[in-house]
């Protein structure tokens, strides 16, 4: 078989690049995927109860990029949805990111209003303050608040999620959910927030349906690379695996999901409830809140973080911290020496904690240079 491009991985990155190369450059593409489905970690499907669920955990699309939004809108209609998250703190469910409403959920009205006044005075309404910044800068009552939020919202969650304390990770990780000096309970404030009306898989399927694109599932690229002639390769898998771990393994975190069906209208108040403290899991997600599906009964997933072990489970998250970035840079140098023939891109090949819109932006950006 002869194609112009061999693309390894049928997630967001691989399929956006496939679609661009096929439709804009008129080239033939073979996408090879080792799972038995397309979509990578964004894969969703209808379970046996007819509920649209996210197989690898809750995926909320949000972006400020008009370019990304317009690009994806060619392949899907949208169901508008703004994500909301509560976290169980001292037996109460409080809005996360921690905001002014959260103050009133955990403290007496008098104390909450005192803290609100201090936050407004120091940071101003509408500002977002990462927990490390608040801990560093705050004094008096605000310092006590900073320690409280650190301990009750971040500390235990991080131990479970990463097996690391918050300060052992890049500050960008906890910086994803800064304290929000606002009454806005939405998890994201991006301009565009929605879910593909009929799911991510259908949207990505449409992207892959170009006549110049063939998709081969259930196959590792190493099984077929000698059988297929190609001019260029896009690789969206693990960068350390590509180079046979020559600079040692890059760490990843994995997850285990327990899905269960409940014959009730709704299981919990909002789509996601986080359990930062005493529970062995980090979050419970209820999908019908996200999709707006009107079906009887409901499906939830409980998420248990765990170490990634090759061939035992899947690499869900790169682990953003300095020592890993240094190791990744060794691989990046190797990748650069192959850059005429292989493009490395995506969450695993770039070893970056990309959201879906960032993966799409990355792919759109690199397709222009092909
Ligand atoms: P992936 O989806 O990982 O795709 C890579 C593909 O390559 C995989 O399908 C893999 O099987 C395949 N592959 C690897 N090696 C080989 C090989 N040797 N041969 C063949 N195939 C191979 N983003 C958001 O924007 N919002 C969210 O709410 C959100 N929630 C998330 C929740 C969880 C639990 C996780 C893990 C991620 C979440 N993300 C979210 C991030 C989102 O999943 C990623 O940004 C996106 O999936 C990245 O796409 P990708 O194509 O780069 O990588
Ligand atoms: N986080 C936390 N407590 C929470 C929510 C988030 O400590 O209740 C921290 C934690 O480090 C987590 C990070 O913020 O890994 C990013 O959270 P996000 O919800 O973006 O994680 P993802 O959906 O990517 O798993």
CSV table of C-alpha atoms and ligand atoms in Angstrom, one decimal:
chain,number,residue,atom,x,y,z
A,1,UNK,CA,0.0,0.0,0.0
A,2,UNK,CA,1.2,3.5,-0.8
A,3,UNK,CA,-0.1,6.7,0.9
A,4,UNK,CA,1.3,10.2,1.2
A,5,UNK,CA,0.9,10.4,5.0
A,6,UNK,CA,0.8,7.8,7.7
A,7,UNK,CA,-0.9,9.2,10.8
A,8,UNK,CA,-0.4,7.4,14.1
A,9,UNK,CA,-3.4,7.8,16.5
A,10,UNK,CA,-7.1,8.7,15.7
A,11,UNK,CA,-7.6,11.2,18.5
A,12,UNK,CA,-8.3,14.9,18.0
A,13,UNK,CA,-4.7,15.6,16.9
A,14,UNK,CA,-4.5,12.8,14.4
A,15,UNK,CA,-7.9,13.3,12.9
A,16,UNK,CA,-7.6,17.1,12.5
A,17,UNK,CA,-4.3,16.7,10.8
A,18,UNK,CA,-5.7,13.9,8.6
A,19,UNK,CA,-8.7,16.1,7.6
A,20,UNK,CA,-6.5,19.1,6.8
A,21,UNK,CA,-3.9,17.1,4.8
A,22,UNK,CA,-6.7,15.3,2.9
A,23,UNK,CA,-9.0,18.2,2.1
A,24,UNK,CA,-6.5,21.1,1.8
A,25,UNK,CA,-3.5,19.4,0.3
A,26,UNK,CA,-5.4,16.7,-1.6
A,27,UNK,CA,-3.1,14.0,-0.2
A,28,UNK,CA,-3.9,10.4,0.7
A,29,UNK,CA,-3.8,9.5,4.3
A,30,UNK,CA,-3.8,6.3,6.3
A,31,UNK,CA,-4.7,6.8,10.0
A,32,UNK,CA,-3.7,3.8,12.2
A,33,UNK,CA,-5.1,3.5,15.7
A,34,UNK,CA,-4.3,0.8,18.2
A,35,UNK,CA,-7.6,1.0,20.1
A,36,UNK,CA,-10.8,-0.4,18.6
A,37,UNK,CA,-12.3,3.0,18.1
A,38,UNK,CA,-11.5,6.5,16.9
A,39,UNK,CA,-11.6,9.6,19.2
A,40,UNK,CA,-8.7,8.9,21.5
A,41,UNK,CA,-9.6,9.9,25.1
A,42,UNK,CA,-12.5,12.0,23.8
A,43,UNK,CA,-14.3,8.8,22.6
A,44,UNK,CA,-18.0,8.7,23.6
A,45,UNK,CA,-20.7,6.2,22.9
A,46,UNK,CA,-24.3,5.3,23.7
A,47,UNK,CA,-24.3,2.7,26.6
A,48,UNK,CA,-26.8,-0.2,26.9
A,49,UNK,CA,-29.3,2.2,28.5
A,50,UNK,CA,-29.2,4.6,25.6
A,51,UNK,CA,-27.2,7.2,27.5
A,52,UNK,CA,-24.4,9.0,25.7
A,53,UNK,CA,-21.3,8.6,28.0
A,54,UNK,CA,-17.7,9.6,27.8
A,55,UNK,CA,-15.6,6.4,28.0
A,56,UNK,CA,-12.5,8.0,29.3
A,57,UNK,CA,-14.1,10.5,31.7
A,58,UNK,CA,-16.0,13.8,31.3
A,59,UNK,CA,-15.0,15.9,28.3
A,60,UNK,CA,-16.2,19.5,28.3
A,61,UNK,CA,-15.4,21.5,25.2
A,62,UNK,CA,-14.5,25.1,25.9
A,63,UNK,CA,-12.4,27.6,23.9
A,64,UNK,CA,-11.8,31.3,23.3
A,65,UNK,CA,-10.5,30.6,19.9
A,66,UNK,CA,-12.9,31.5,17.2
A,67,UNK,CA,-10.7,29.7,14.7
A,68,UNK,CA,-11.0,26.4,16.5
A,69,UNK,CA,-14.7,26.9,17.1
A,70,UNK,CA,-15.4,27.6,13.4
A,71,UNK,CA,-13.3,24.8,12.3
A,72,UNK,CA,-15.0,22.2,14.4
A,73,UNK,CA,-18.5,23.6,13.6
A,74,UNK,CA,-18.1,22.3,10.1
A,75,UNK,CA,-18.4,18.8,11.5
A,76,UNK,CA,-21.0,19.1,14.2
A,77,UNK,CA,-24.0,21.0,15.6
A,78,UNK,CA,-23.6,21.9,19.2
A,79,UNK,CA,-25.5,21.5,22.5
A,80,UNK,CA,-24.8,24.6,24.6
A,81,UNK,CA,-23.5,23.6,28.0
A,82,UNK,CA,-21.6,25.4,30.7
A,83,UNK,CA,-19.9,23.0,33.1
A,84,UNK,CA,-20.6,23.2,36.9
A,85,UNK,CA,-18.6,21.4,39.6
A,86,UNK,CA,-19.2,21.0,43.3
A,87,UNK,CA,-16.6,19.7,45.7
A,88,UNK,CA,-17.4,17.9,49.0
A,89,UNK,CA,-15.7,20.0,51.7
A,90,UNK,CA,-16.5,19.3,55.4
A,91,UNK,CA,-19.6,17.5,54.4
A,92,UNK,CA,-20.9,20.3,52.2
A,93,UNK,CA,-21.0,20.6,48.5
A,94,UNK,CA,-19.3,23.8,47.5
A,95,UNK,CA,-18.8,25.4,44.0
A,96,UNK,CA,-15.4,24.8,42.5
A,97,UNK,CA,-13.4,26.8,41.3
A,98,UNK,CA,-13.7,28.2,44.8
A,99,UNK,CA,-15.5,31.6,44.5
A,100,UNK,CA,-17.5,34.0,46.6
A,101,UNK,CA,-20.5,31.7,46.7
A,102,UNK,CA,-18.2,29.0,48.1
A,103,UNK,CA,-17.3,31.2,51.0
A,104,UNK,CA,-21.0,31.4,52.0
A,105,UNK,CA,-21.4,27.6,51.5
A,106,UNK,CA,-18.7,26.8,54.1
A,107,UNK,CA,-18.6,29.8,56.5
A,108,UNK,CA,-21.2,31.6,58.6
A,109,UNK,CA,-22.7,34.6,56.7
A,110,UNK,CA,-20.9,37.1,58.9
A,111,UNK,CA,-17.4,35.5,58.4
A,112,UNK,CA,-18.0,34.9,54.7
A,113,UNK,CA,-19.0,38.5,54.1
A,114,UNK,CA,-15.8,39.7,55.9
A,115,UNK,CA,-13.7,37.5,53.7
A,116,UNK,CA,-15.6,38.6,50.6
A,117,UNK,CA,-14.8,42.2,51.5
A,118,UNK,CA,-11.1,41.4,51.9
A,119,UNK,CA,-10.9,39.5,48.6
A,120,UNK,CA,-12.6,42.4,46.8
A,121,UNK,CA,-10.3,44.9,48.4
A,122,UNK,CA,-7.1,43.1,47.5
A,123,UNK,CA,-7.9,41.5,44.1
A,124,UNK,CA,-11.1,43.2,42.8
A,125,UNK,CA,-14.3,41.6,41.4
A,126,UNK,CA,-13.8,39.3,38.5
A,127,UNK,CA,-10.1,38.5,39.2
A,128,UNK,CA,-8.8,34.9,39.2
A,129,UNK,CA,-6.2,34.1,41.8
A,130,UNK,CA,-4.2,30.9,41.7
A,131,UNK,CA,-4.0,29.2,45.1
A,132,UNK,CA,-0.2,29.6,45.2
A,133,UNK,CA,-0.4,33.3,44.7
A,134,UNK,CA,-3.1,33.6,47.4
A,135,UNK,CA,-0.9,31.6,49.8
A,136,UNK,CA,2.1,33.6,49.0
A,137,UNK,CA,0.5,37.1,49.3
A,138,UNK,CA,-2.2,36.8,51.8
A,139,UNK,CA,-1.9,37.8,55.4
A,140,UNK,CA,-4.3,37.7,58.4
A,141,UNK,CA,-7.8,36.3,57.7
A,142,UNK,CA,-7.0,35.9,54.0
A,143,UNK,CA,-4.0,33.8,54.9
A,144,UNK,CA,-6.2,31.5,57.0
A,145,UNK,CA,-8.6,31.3,54.0
A,146,UNK,CA,-5.7,30.4,51.6
A,147,UNK,CA,-4.6,27.6,53.9
A,148,UNK,CA,-8.2,26.4,54.2
A,149,UNK,CA,-8.7,26.2,50.5
A,150,UNK,CA,-5.3,24.7,49.9
A,151,UNK,CA,-5.9,21.9,52.4
A,152,UNK,CA,-9.6,21.2,51.7
A,153,UNK,CA,-9.8,21.6,47.9
A,154,UNK,CA,-6.3,21.1,46.5
A,155,UNK,CA,-4.1,19.0,48.8
A,156,UNK,CA,-5.9,15.7,49.0
A,157,UNK,CA,-7.1,15.9,45.4
A,158,UNK,CA,-3.5,16.3,44.2
A,159,UNK,CA,-2.2,13.4,46.3
A,160,UNK,CA,-4.8,11.2,44.7
A,161,UNK,CA,-4.7,12.5,41.2
A,162,UNK,CA,-0.9,12.9,40.8
A,163,UNK,CA,0.5,11.1,43.9
A,164,UNK,CA,2.3,14.4,44.5
A,165,UNK,CA,1.7,17.5,46.6
A,166,UNK,CA,0.4,20.6,44.7
A,167,UNK,CA,3.8,22.3,45.1
A,168,UNK,CA,5.6,19.3,43.5
A,169,UNK,CA,3.9,20.0,40.2
A,170,UNK,CA,4.1,22.9,37.8
A,171,UNK,CA,1.9,25.8,39.2
A,172,UNK,CA,0.1,25.7,35.9
A,173,UNK,CA,-1.8,22.5,37.1
A,174,UNK,CA,-3.5,24.1,40.1
A,175,UNK,CA,-3.6,27.3,38.1
A,176,UNK,CA,-6.3,25.7,35.9
A,177,UNK,CA,-8.8,26.2,38.7
A,178,UNK,CA,-7.9,29.5,40.3
A,179,UNK,CA,-9.9,31.1,43.1
A,180,UNK,CA,-12.5,33.2,41.3
A,181,UNK,CA,-13.5,36.5,42.9
A,182,UNK,CA,-17.0,36.3,41.5
A,183,UNK,CA,-20.4,34.9,41.8
A,184,UNK,CA,-20.1,32.9,38.6
A,185,UNK,CA,-20.3,29.2,39.4
A,186,UNK,CA,-19.3,28.0,35.9
A,187,UNK,CA,-16.1,25.9,35.8
A,188,UNK,CA,-14.9,27.8,32.6
A,189,UNK,CA,-15.4,31.3,31.4
A,190,UNK,CA,-14.5,30.8,27.8
A,191,UNK,CA,-16.4,32.5,25.0
A,192,UNK,CA,-17.5,29.2,23.5
A,193,UNK,CA,-18.7,26.3,25.7
A,194,UNK,CA,-20.7,23.4,24.2
A,195,UNK,CA,-20.8,19.7,23.5
A,196,UNK,CA,-21.1,18.2,20.0
A,197,UNK,CA,-24.8,17.6,19.7
A,198,UNK,CA,-24.4,13.9,18.8
A,199,UNK,CA,-21.1,13.3,20.6
A,200,UNK,CA,-17.4,13.7,20.0
A,201,UNK,CA,-17.1,10.4,18.1
A,202,UNK,CA,-19.7,11.4,15.5
A,203,UNK,CA,-18.0,14.8,15.0
A,204,UNK,CA,-14.6,13.1,14.6
A,205,UNK,CA,-16.1,10.4,12.4
A,206,UNK,CA,-17.3,13.1,10.0
A,207,UNK,CA,-13.8,14.6,9.9
A,208,UNK,CA,-12.4,11.2,9.0
A,209,UNK,CA,-15.0,10.6,6.3
A,210,UNK,CA,-13.1,12.4,3.5
A,211,UNK,CA,-12.4,10.1,0.5
A,212,UNK,CA,-8.7,10.6,0.8
A,213,UNK,CA,-8.7,9.2,4.4
A,214,UNK,CA,-8.6,5.5,5.4
A,215,UNK,CA,-8.7,4.5,9.1
A,216,UNK,CA,-7.3,1.2,10.3
A,217,UNK,CA,-8.3,0.3,13.9
A,218,UNK,CA,-6.9,-2.3,16.3
A,219,UNK,CA,-3.4,-1.9,14.8
A,220,UNK,CA,-0.2,-0.5,16.2
A,221,UNK,CA,1.7,1.4,13.6
A,222,UNK,CA,4.7,-0.8,14.2
A,223,UNK,CA,2.7,-3.8,12.9
A,224,UNK,CA,2.2,-2.1,9.6
A,225,UNK,CA,4.9,0.4,9.0
A,226,UNK,CA,6.9,-2.0,6.8
A,227,UNK,CA,3.9,-2.9,4.7
A,228,UNK,CA,2.9,0.7,3.9
A,229,UNK,CA,5.0,3.2,1.9
A,230,UNK,CA,4.6,6.8,3.0
A,231,UNK,CA,6.3,10.1,2.4
A,232,UNK,CA,5.6,11.6,5.9
A,233,UNK,CA,4.4,10.5,9.3
A,234,UNK,CA,2.4,12.3,12.0
A,235,UNK,CA,2.9,10.6,15.3
A,236,UNK,CA,0.5,11.4,18.2
A,237,UNK,CA,1.5,8.5,20.5
A,238,UNK,CA,3.9,8.6,23.5
A,239,UNK,CA,7.1,10.2,22.5
A,240,UNK,CA,9.3,8.1,24.8
A,241,UNK,CA,7.7,4.9,23.4
A,242,UNK,CA,8.6,6.0,19.8
A,243,UNK,CA,12.2,6.2,20.8
A,244,UNK,CA,12.2,2.9,22.7
A,245,UNK,CA,12.6,4.7,26.0
A,246,UNK,CA,16.2,5.6,25.1
A,247,UNK,CA,16.2,8.5,27.6
A,248,UNK,CA,14.2,6.6,30.2
A,249,UNK,CA,10.4,6.6,30.8
A,250,UNK,CA,8.4,9.7,31.0
A,251,UNK,CA,5.8,9.4,33.8
A,252,UNK,CA,2.1,9.5,33.1
A,253,UNK,CA,-0.9,9.2,35.3
A,254,UNK,CA,-3.6,6.7,34.6
A,255,UNK,CA,-7.3,6.3,35.7
A,256,UNK,CA,-9.7,3.6,36.4
A,257,UNK,CA,-13.4,4.3,35.8
A,258,UNK,CA,-16.4,2.5,37.4
A,259,UNK,CA,-19.5,3.1,35.4
A,260,UNK,CA,-22.9,2.5,37.0
A,261,UNK,CA,-26.6,2.9,36.0
A,262,UNK,CA,-29.2,4.3,38.4
A,263,UNK,CA,-32.9,4.0,37.8
A,264,UNK,CA,-33.6,7.6,39.0
A,265,UNK,CA,-34.0,10.9,37.2
A,266,UNK,CA,-30.7,12.4,38.4
A,267,UNK,CA,-28.0,11.0,40.7
A,268,UNK,CA,-26.4,14.3,41.8
A,269,UNK,CA,-27.0,18.1,41.6
A,270,UNK,CA,-24.6,18.8,38.8
A,271,UNK,CA,-22.5,17.0,36.2
A,272,UNK,CA,-19.4,16.7,38.4
A,273,UNK,CA,-18.9,16.4,42.1
A,274,UNK,CA,-15.3,16.3,43.3
A,275,UNK,CA,-14.1,14.4,46.3
A,276,UNK,CA,-10.8,16.1,47.4
A,277,UNK,CA,-10.7,14.6,50.8
A,278,UNK,CA,-11.6,11.3,52.5
A,279,UNK,CA,-12.9,9.3,49.5
A,280,UNK,CA,-10.5,7.0,47.5
A,281,UNK,CA,-11.8,8.6,44.2
A,282,UNK,CA,-11.5,12.1,42.9
A,283,UNK,CA,-14.8,12.7,41.1
A,284,UNK,CA,-18.2,11.4,40.1
A,285,UNK,CA,-19.5,12.5,36.7
A,286,UNK,CA,-23.1,12.3,35.6
A,287,UNK,CA,-23.4,12.4,31.8
A,288,UNK,CA,-27.0,13.5,31.2
A,289,UNK,CA,-26.3,16.8,32.8
A,290,UNK,CA,-23.7,17.4,30.2
A,291,UNK,CA,-25.5,16.1,27.1
A,292,UNK,CA,-29.0,17.4,28.1
A,293,UNK,CA,-30.3,14.0,27.1
A,294,UNK,CA,-33.8,13.3,28.2
A,295,UNK,CA,-33.9,9.6,29.1
A,296,UNK,CA,-35.2,7.7,32.1
A,297,UNK,CA,-32.4,6.6,34.4
A,298,UNK,CA,-28.9,7.9,34.6
A,299,UNK,CA,-25.3,6.8,34.1
A,300,UNK,CA,-22.4,8.0,36.3
A,301,UNK,CA,-18.7,7.3,36.4
A,302,UNK,CA,-16.5,7.2,39.4
A,303,UNK,CA,-12.9,8.1,38.8
A,304,UNK,CA,-9.9,6.5,40.5
A,305,UNK,CA,-6.5,7.9,39.7
A,306,UNK,CA,-3.5,5.5,39.6
A,307,UNK,CA,0.0,5.1,38.4
A,308,UNK,CA,0.5,4.4,34.7
A,309,UNK,CA,2.1,1.0,33.9
A,310,UNK,CA,3.0,0.1,30.4
A,311,UNK,CA,0.8,-2.5,28.9
A,312,UNK,CA,-1.4,-2.6,32.0
A,313,UNK,CA,-3.4,0.6,31.6
A,314,UNK,CA,-3.6,3.8,29.6
A,315,UNK,CA,-1.5,7.0,29.8
A,316,UNK,CA,-4.1,9.7,30.5
A,317,UNK,CA,-2.0,12.6,31.8
A,318,UNK,CA,1.5,13.8,31.2
A,319,UNK,CA,2.9,14.9,34.6
A,320,UNK,CA,3.9,18.6,34.4
A,321,UNK,CA,7.0,19.2,36.5
A,322,UNK,CA,10.5,20.3,35.9
A,323,UNK,CA,12.3,17.0,36.0
A,324,UNK,CA,9.9,15.6,33.4
A,325,UNK,CA,10.2,18.6,31.2
A,326,UNK,CA,14.0,18.1,31.1
A,327,UNK,CA,13.6,14.4,30.1
A,328,UNK,CA,11.0,15.4,27.5
A,329,UNK,CA,13.5,17.9,26.1
A,330,UNK,CA,15.9,15.0,25.4
A,331,UNK,CA,13.2,13.3,23.4
A,332,UNK,CA,12.4,16.6,21.7
A,333,UNK,CA,16.0,16.8,20.4
A,334,UNK,CA,15.6,13.3,18.9
A,335,UNK,CA,12.3,14.3,17.4
A,336,UNK,CA,13.9,17.4,15.8
A,337,UNK,CA,16.5,15.3,14.1
A,338,UNK,CA,13.6,13.5,12.3
A,339,UNK,CA,11.5,16.6,11.6
A,340,UNK,CA,11.8,16.3,7.8
A,341,UNK,CA,9.9,13.0,7.9
A,342,UNK,CA,8.0,12.8,11.2
A,343,UNK,CA,5.7,15.4,12.8
A,344,UNK,CA,5.3,14.8,16.6
A,345,UNK,CA,2.1,16.4,17.9
A,346,UNK,CA,-0.6,16.0,20.5
A,347,UNK,CA,-1.0,15.5,24.2
A,348,UNK,CA,1.3,12.4,24.3
A,349,UNK,CA,3.8,13.3,21.6
A,350,UNK,CA,4.3,16.9,22.9
A,351,UNK,CA,4.0,15.7,26.5
A,352,UNK,CA,1.7,18.6,27.3
A,353,UNK,CA,-1.5,18.9,29.3
A,354,UNK,CA,-3.6,20.0,26.3
A,355,UNK,CA,-7.3,20.5,26.4
A,356,UNK,CA,-9.1,19.5,23.3
A,357,UNK,CA,-9.2,23.0,21.8
A,358,UNK,CA,-5.4,23.3,22.4
A,359,UNK,CA,-4.9,19.9,20.6
A,360,UNK,CA,-7.0,21.2,17.7
A,361,UNK,CA,-5.1,24.5,17.6
A,362,UNK,CA,-1.8,22.7,17.6
A,363,UNK,CA,-2.9,20.4,14.8
A,364,UNK,CA,-4.4,23.3,12.7
A,365,UNK,CA,-1.1,25.3,13.2
A,366,UNK,CA,1.1,22.4,12.1
A,367,UNK,CA,-1.0,21.5,9.1
A,368,UNK,CA,-0.3,24.9,7.6
A,369,UNK,CA,3.4,24.1,7.5
A,370,UNK,CA,3.0,20.7,5.7
B,1,LIG,P1,-5.2,11.1,22.5
B,1,LIG,O1,-6.7,11.4,22.6
B,1,LIG,O2,-4.5,10.5,23.6
B,1,LIG,O3,-5.0,10.3,21.2
B,1,LIG,C1,-3.8,9.6,20.8
B,1,LIG,C2,-4.2,8.3,20.1
B,1,LIG,O4,-3.1,7.7,19.6
B,1,LIG,C3,-4.9,7.3,21.1
B,1,LIG,O5,-6.1,6.9,20.5
B,1,LIG,C4,-3.9,6.1,21.1
B,1,LIG,O6,-4.5,4.9,21.2
B,1,LIG,C5,-3.2,6.3,19.7
B,1,LIG,N1,-1.9,5.6,19.7
B,1,LIG,C6,-0.9,5.9,20.5
B,1,LIG,N2,0.2,5.1,20.2
B,1,LIG,C7,-0.2,4.4,19.1
B,1,LIG,C8,0.5,3.5,18.3
B,1,LIG,N3,1.8,3.1,18.5
B,1,LIG,N4,-0.1,2.9,17.2
B,1,LIG,C9,-1.4,3.3,17.0
B,1,LIG,N5,-2.1,4.2,17.7
B,1,LIG,C10,-1.5,4.7,18.8
B,1,LIG,N6,-10.0,18.3,27.3
B,1,LIG,C11,-10.9,19.3,27.3
B,1,LIG,O7,-10.8,20.2,26.4
B,1,LIG,N7,-12.0,19.3,28.2
B,1,LIG,C12,-12.2,18.3,29.1
B,1,LIG,O8,-13.1,18.4,29.8
B,1,LIG,C13,-11.2,17.2,29.1
B,1,LIG,N8,-11.4,16.3,30.0
B,1,LIG,C14,-10.4,15.3,30.1
B,1,LIG,C15,-10.7,14.2,31.0
B,1,LIG,C16,-9.7,13.2,31.1
B,1,LIG,C17,-10.0,12.1,32.1
B,1,LIG,C18,-8.6,13.2,30.2
B,1,LIG,C19,-7.7,12.0,30.2
B,1,LIG,C20,-8.4,14.2,29.2
B,1,LIG,C21,-9.4,15.2,29.2
B,1,LIG,N9,-9.2,16.2,28.2
B,1,LIG,C22,-10.1,17.3,28.2
B,1,LIG,C23,-8.1,16.3,27.3
B,1,LIG,C24,-8.4,15.6,25.9
B,1,LIG,O9,-8.7,14.2,26.1
B,1,LIG,C25,-7.1,15.8,25.1
B,1,LIG,O10,-6.8,17.1,24.9
B,1,LIG,C26,-7.3,15.2,23.7
B,1,LIG,O11,-7.9,13.9,23.7
B,1,LIG,C27,-5.9,15.1,23.0
B,1,LIG,O12,-6.0,14.4,21.8
B,1,LIG,P2,-4.7,13.7,21.2
B,1,LIG,O13,-5.2,13.2,19.8
B,1,LIG,O14,-3.6,14.6,21.3
B,1,LIG,O15,-4.4,12.5,22.1
B,2,LIG,N1,-7.8,20.5,41.4
B,2,LIG,C1,-7.9,20.2,42.8
B,2,LIG,N2,-9.1,20.1,43.3
B,2,LIG,C2,-10.3,20.2,42.6
B,2,LIG,C3,-10.2,20.4,41.2
B,2,LIG,C4,-8.9,20.5,40.6
B,2,LIG,O1,-6.9,20.1,43.4
B,2,LIG,O2,-11.4,20.0,43.2
B,2,LIG,C5,-6.5,20.6,40.8
B,2,LIG,C6,-5.8,19.3,40.6
B,2,LIG,O3,-4.4,19.5,40.6
B,2,LIG,C7,-6.2,18.9,39.2
B,2,LIG,C8,-6.0,20.3,38.5
B,2,LIG,O4,-6.5,21.2,39.5
B,2,LIG,O5,-5.4,17.9,38.6
B,2,LIG,C9,-6.7,20.5,37.2
B,2,LIG,O6,-8.1,20.3,37.4
B,2,LIG,P1,-9.0,19.9,36.1
B,2,LIG,O7,-10.4,19.9,36.5
B,2,LIG,O8,-8.6,20.9,35.0
B,2,LIG,O9,-8.5,18.5,35.7
B,2,LIG,P2,-8.8,17.5,34.5
B,2,LIG,O10,-10.2,17.7,34.1
B,2,LIG,O11,-7.8,17.8,33.4
B,2,LIG,O12,-8.5,16.1,35.1
